[in-house]
Amino acid sequence: YHQTVDGYSAAKLKRYDDILPLINGNREGDGEFLRYLKGVYQENPMELSTPVLDMLSTKYVIVADSLPNASLLQNIRPVFNNGKVSIYRNLKALPRAWFVQDTLVVADPAKRIRILRSADFDPAFSAILEEEITGISAPDSASVTQIKAGLHELAYEYHSDTDALLILSEIYYPAGWKAFVDGIEIPIYPANHILRALKVPAGEHKLELVMKPDSYAIGTKLSLAGILITILAVFIGAYFHFKKRSAKAISMNSDIN
């Protein structure tokens, strides 16, 4: 199993489907990687950014053929070629968590997509939010390290000299994920249309995210209640069964006497 931006299932969240054309391209425009290459190889070379690939922590890009004039490439480096495929390292890929310096509030989904498509957007510096998050500022000193990465649990240790906005390169899914700083729950916000943003307090702390959907908790309680009712019904049934047998035995003894 290897993580890939295209995923392994055709069933994807709509938010993620919204940004896939930015990576792979469609009738509205080229995908980011092809756009980057065109920018490098045109007559007046210019470096075009790949914000979506970068914010999804895309470290490697696989292409069917080797790229010409690889020495011109600044953001990617060749790391493998077997004559059939080539693999390039994306030097601008962001880590799985980072602090941002600035935010932009954009409620309109179509406008968010247009900004993400723009080569001027830098996800390492800015985050696109859907609502204003107050009480945060750009940290002068901040760092974050992921210490656990599981399917249903993530953990980080971080330091920040101010209340700040932390971006996680994880898909925003409000129906199940919950976040806790030192055991205290904090809200998770959408950022850059598909990622998670958290307002974290200043200082040194441990951040944990766990998959705890309310539907699962409700289902567990209902299942437990059903089991208890079944056990209770069995005991009540057994009680009346033995009580009836005892009463019948006493009646038979009385008749004999």
Coordinates of C-alpha atoms in Angstrom, one line a residue:
Y1 CA 0.0 0.0 0.0
H2 CA 1.3 3.4 -1.0
Q3 CA -0.4 6.7 -0.5
T4 CA -1.3 8.3 -3.8
V5 CA -3.2 11.5 -4.7
D6 CA -5.5 9.6 -7.1
G7 CA -6.4 7.1 -4.3
Y8 CA -7.4 3.5 -4.7
S9 CA -11.2 3.8 -4.8
A10 CA -13.5 5.4 -7.3
A11 CA -15.7 6.6 -4.4
K12 CA -14.2 9.9 -3.2
L13 CA -15.5 12.9 -1.2
K14 CA -16.9 15.6 -3.5
R15 CA -14.4 18.1 -2.1
Y16 CA -11.6 15.9 -3.3
D17 CA -13.2 15.3 -6.7
D18 CA -13.3 19.1 -7.0
I19 CA -9.5 19.4 -6.9
L20 CA -8.5 16.3 -8.9
P21 CA -8.8 18.2 -12.2
L22 CA -6.2 20.7 -10.9
I23 CA -3.7 17.8 -10.6
N24 CA -4.6 15.8 -13.7
G25 CA -6.1 18.5 -15.9
N26 CA -9.4 18.7 -17.8
R27 CA -10.9 20.7 -20.6
E28 CA -10.6 23.9 -18.5
G29 CA -6.8 23.6 -18.3
D30 CA -3.7 21.6 -17.8
G31 CA -2.9 19.7 -14.7
E32 CA -0.3 21.3 -12.4
F33 CA 2.7 19.1 -13.4
L34 CA 2.2 19.6 -17.1
R35 CA 1.7 23.3 -16.5
Y36 CA 4.9 23.4 -14.6
L37 CA 6.8 21.7 -17.4
K38 CA 5.4 24.0 -20.0
G39 CA 6.6 26.9 -17.9
V40 CA 10.1 25.5 -17.7
Y41 CA 10.5 24.5 -21.3
Q42 CA 9.0 27.6 -23.0
E43 CA 11.2 30.2 -24.7
N44 CA 11.3 32.4 -21.7
P45 CA 11.5 29.8 -18.9
M46 CA 9.6 30.6 -15.7
E47 CA 9.0 28.5 -12.6
L48 CA 5.3 27.9 -12.1
S49 CA 4.2 26.6 -8.7
T50 CA 2.3 23.4 -8.0
P51 CA 0.3 24.4 -4.9
V52 CA -2.1 21.4 -4.9
L53 CA 0.6 18.8 -5.3
D54 CA 2.7 20.6 -2.7
M55 CA -0.1 20.9 0.0
L56 CA -1.0 17.2 -0.6
S57 CA 2.6 16.3 0.4
T58 CA 3.2 14.8 -3.0
K59 CA 6.9 13.8 -2.7
Y60 CA 7.2 11.8 -6.0
V61 CA 5.7 12.1 -9.5
I62 CA 5.7 9.2 -11.9
V63 CA 5.7 9.8 -15.6
A64 CA 5.7 7.4 -18.6
D65 CA 8.9 8.8 -20.2
S66 CA 11.9 10.7 -19.0
L67 CA 11.7 14.5 -19.2
P68 CA 13.9 16.4 -21.7
N69 CA 16.6 18.8 -20.4
A70 CA 16.2 17.7 -16.8
S71 CA 18.9 20.2 -15.8
L72 CA 16.4 23.0 -16.4
L73 CA 14.0 21.7 -13.7
Q74 CA 14.3 23.5 -10.4
N75 CA 11.4 22.1 -8.3
I76 CA 11.8 18.5 -9.2
R77 CA 14.8 16.1 -9.5
P78 CA 15.0 12.7 -11.3
V79 CA 15.5 9.8 -8.9
F80 CA 14.7 6.7 -10.9
N81 CA 14.4 5.5 -14.5
N82 CA 14.1 2.0 -15.9
G83 CA 13.4 2.8 -19.5
K84 CA 9.7 2.5 -19.0
V85 CA 8.8 5.0 -16.3
S86 CA 10.7 7.8 -14.6
I87 CA 10.2 9.0 -11.0
Y88 CA 10.9 12.6 -10.0
R89 CA 11.2 14.0 -6.5
N90 CA 9.1 17.1 -5.8
L91 CA 11.4 19.4 -3.8
K92 CA 8.5 21.7 -2.7
A93 CA 6.3 19.0 -1.2
L94 CA 5.1 20.2 2.2
P95 CA 5.2 18.0 5.3
R96 CA 2.0 16.5 6.7
A97 CA 1.6 19.4 9.1
W98 CA 2.8 23.1 9.0
F99 CA 2.0 26.5 10.4
V100 CA 0.9 29.3 8.1
Q101 CA 1.5 33.0 8.3
D102 CA -1.6 34.4 6.6
T103 CA -5.2 33.4 5.9
L104 CA -7.8 34.3 3.2
V105 CA -11.5 33.8 3.8
V106 CA -13.4 32.6 0.7
A107 CA -16.9 31.2 1.1
D108 CA -17.5 30.5 -2.5
P109 CA -16.3 27.0 -3.5
A110 CA -15.7 27.9 -7.2
K111 CA -13.6 30.9 -6.2
R112 CA -11.5 28.7 -3.9
I113 CA -10.9 26.4 -6.8
R114 CA -9.8 29.3 -9.0
I115 CA -7.3 30.4 -6.3
L116 CA -5.9 26.9 -5.9
R117 CA -5.5 26.8 -9.7
S118 CA -3.5 30.0 -9.6
A119 CA 0.3 29.7 -9.8
D120 CA 0.5 32.6 -7.4
F121 CA -1.0 30.7 -4.4
D122 CA 1.6 29.5 -1.9
P123 CA 0.1 27.0 0.6
A124 CA 3.3 27.1 2.7
F125 CA 2.5 30.7 3.5
S126 CA -1.3 31.1 3.3
A127 CA -4.4 29.1 3.9
I128 CA -7.8 29.6 2.3
L129 CA -10.6 29.4 5.0
E130 CA -14.3 29.2 4.6
E131 CA -15.0 31.3 7.7
E132 CA -12.9 33.7 9.8
I133 CA -11.0 32.2 12.7
T134 CA -10.3 34.8 15.3
G135 CA -7.5 35.0 17.9
I136 CA -4.7 33.7 15.7
S137 CA -1.5 35.4 14.5
A138 CA 1.6 34.5 12.6
P139 CA 4.1 32.7 14.8
D140 CA 7.7 33.9 14.9
S141 CA 8.8 30.6 16.3
A142 CA 6.9 27.4 15.6
S143 CA 7.5 23.7 14.8
V144 CA 5.5 20.6 14.5
T145 CA 6.4 16.9 14.3
Q146 CA 4.1 14.0 13.5
I147 CA 4.6 11.1 16.0
K148 CA 1.8 8.8 15.0
A149 CA 0.2 8.1 11.7
G150 CA -2.6 5.5 11.7
L151 CA -5.8 5.0 9.8
H152 CA -8.0 6.1 12.8
E153 CA -5.5 8.0 14.9
L154 CA -2.9 10.8 14.3
A155 CA -0.7 12.5 16.8
Y156 CA 1.7 15.5 16.7
E157 CA 3.9 17.4 19.1
Y158 CA 4.2 21.1 18.4
H159 CA 5.6 24.3 19.7
S160 CA 4.3 27.8 18.9
D161 CA 5.0 31.2 20.5
T162 CA 1.5 32.3 19.8
D163 CA -2.0 31.0 19.2
A164 CA -1.7 30.0 15.6
L165 CA -3.3 28.2 12.6
L166 CA -1.9 24.7 12.0
I167 CA -2.7 23.0 8.6
L168 CA -2.8 19.2 8.3
S169 CA -2.3 17.5 5.0
E170 CA -5.3 15.3 5.7
I171 CA -8.7 15.3 4.0
Y172 CA -11.3 17.3 5.8
Y173 CA -14.0 14.9 7.0
P174 CA -16.2 16.4 9.8
A175 CA -18.4 13.4 10.1
G176 CA -16.0 11.4 12.2
W177 CA -12.6 13.1 13.1
K178 CA -12.2 14.8 16.4
A179 CA -9.1 16.8 17.6
F180 CA -7.7 17.1 21.1
V181 CA -4.9 19.3 22.5
D182 CA -3.6 17.7 25.7
G183 CA -6.9 15.9 26.0
I184 CA -9.1 19.0 25.4
E185 CA -11.3 18.9 22.3
I186 CA -10.8 21.7 19.7
P187 CA -12.7 22.3 16.4
I188 CA -11.4 21.2 13.0
Y189 CA -11.9 23.7 10.2
P190 CA -11.7 23.2 6.4
A191 CA -8.7 24.8 4.7
N192 CA -7.7 25.0 1.1
H193 CA -11.0 23.4 0.2
I194 CA -9.9 19.8 1.2
L195 CA -7.5 20.0 4.1
R196 CA -7.8 20.4 7.9
A197 CA -7.0 23.5 9.9
L198 CA -6.8 23.8 13.6
K199 CA -6.5 26.8 15.9
V200 CA -3.9 25.6 18.4
P201 CA -2.9 27.4 21.7
A202 CA 0.6 28.7 22.2
G203 CA 3.2 26.7 24.0
E204 CA 4.4 23.1 23.8
H205 CA 1.5 20.6 23.4
K206 CA 0.5 17.3 22.1
L207 CA -2.2 17.2 19.4
E208 CA -4.2 14.1 18.7
L209 CA -6.9 13.3 16.1
V210 CA -9.0 10.3 16.4
M211 CA -11.8 8.8 14.2
K212 CA -14.8 8.9 16.5
P213 CA -18.0 9.2 14.4
D214 CA -21.1 10.0 16.4
S215 CA -23.0 7.3 14.4
Y216 CA -20.5 4.7 15.6
A217 CA -21.0 5.8 19.3
I218 CA -24.8 5.7 18.9
G219 CA -24.7 2.3 17.2
T220 CA -22.5 0.9 20.0
K221 CA -24.9 2.2 22.7
L222 CA -27.9 0.7 20.8
S223 CA -26.1 -2.6 20.4
L224 CA -25.2 -2.7 24.1
A225 CA -28.7 -1.8 25.1
G226 CA -30.0 -4.6 22.8
I227 CA -27.6 -7.1 24.4
L228 CA -28.7 -6.0 27.9
I229 CA -32.4 -6.3 27.0
T230 CA -31.8 -9.7 25.5
I231 CA -30.0 -10.9 28.7
L232 CA -32.7 -9.4 30.9
A233 CA -35.4 -11.1 28.8
V234 CA -33.6 -14.5 29.2
F235 CA -33.4 -14.1 32.9
I236 CA -37.0 -13.0 33.3
G237 CA -38.1 -15.9 31.1
A238 CA -36.0 -18.3 33.1
Y239 CA -37.3 -16.9 36.3
F240 CA -41.0 -17.4 35.4
H241 CA -40.2 -20.8 33.8
F242 CA -38.7 -22.1 37.1
K243 CA -41.3 -20.4 39.2
K244 CA -44.0 -22.1 37.1
R245 CA -42.3 -25.5 37.5
S246 CA -41.9 -24.9 41.3
A247 CA -45.6 -24.1 41.6
K248 CA -46.6 -27.2 39.6
A249 CA -44.3 -29.4 41.8
I250 CA -45.9 -28.0 45.0
S251 CA -49.3 -28.6 43.6
M252 CA -48.5 -32.2 42.7
N253 CA -47.1 -32.8 46.2
S254 CA -50.3 -31.4 47.7
D255 CA -52.4 -33.7 45.6
I256 CA -50.4 -36.8 46.7
N257 CA -50.7 -35.9 50.3

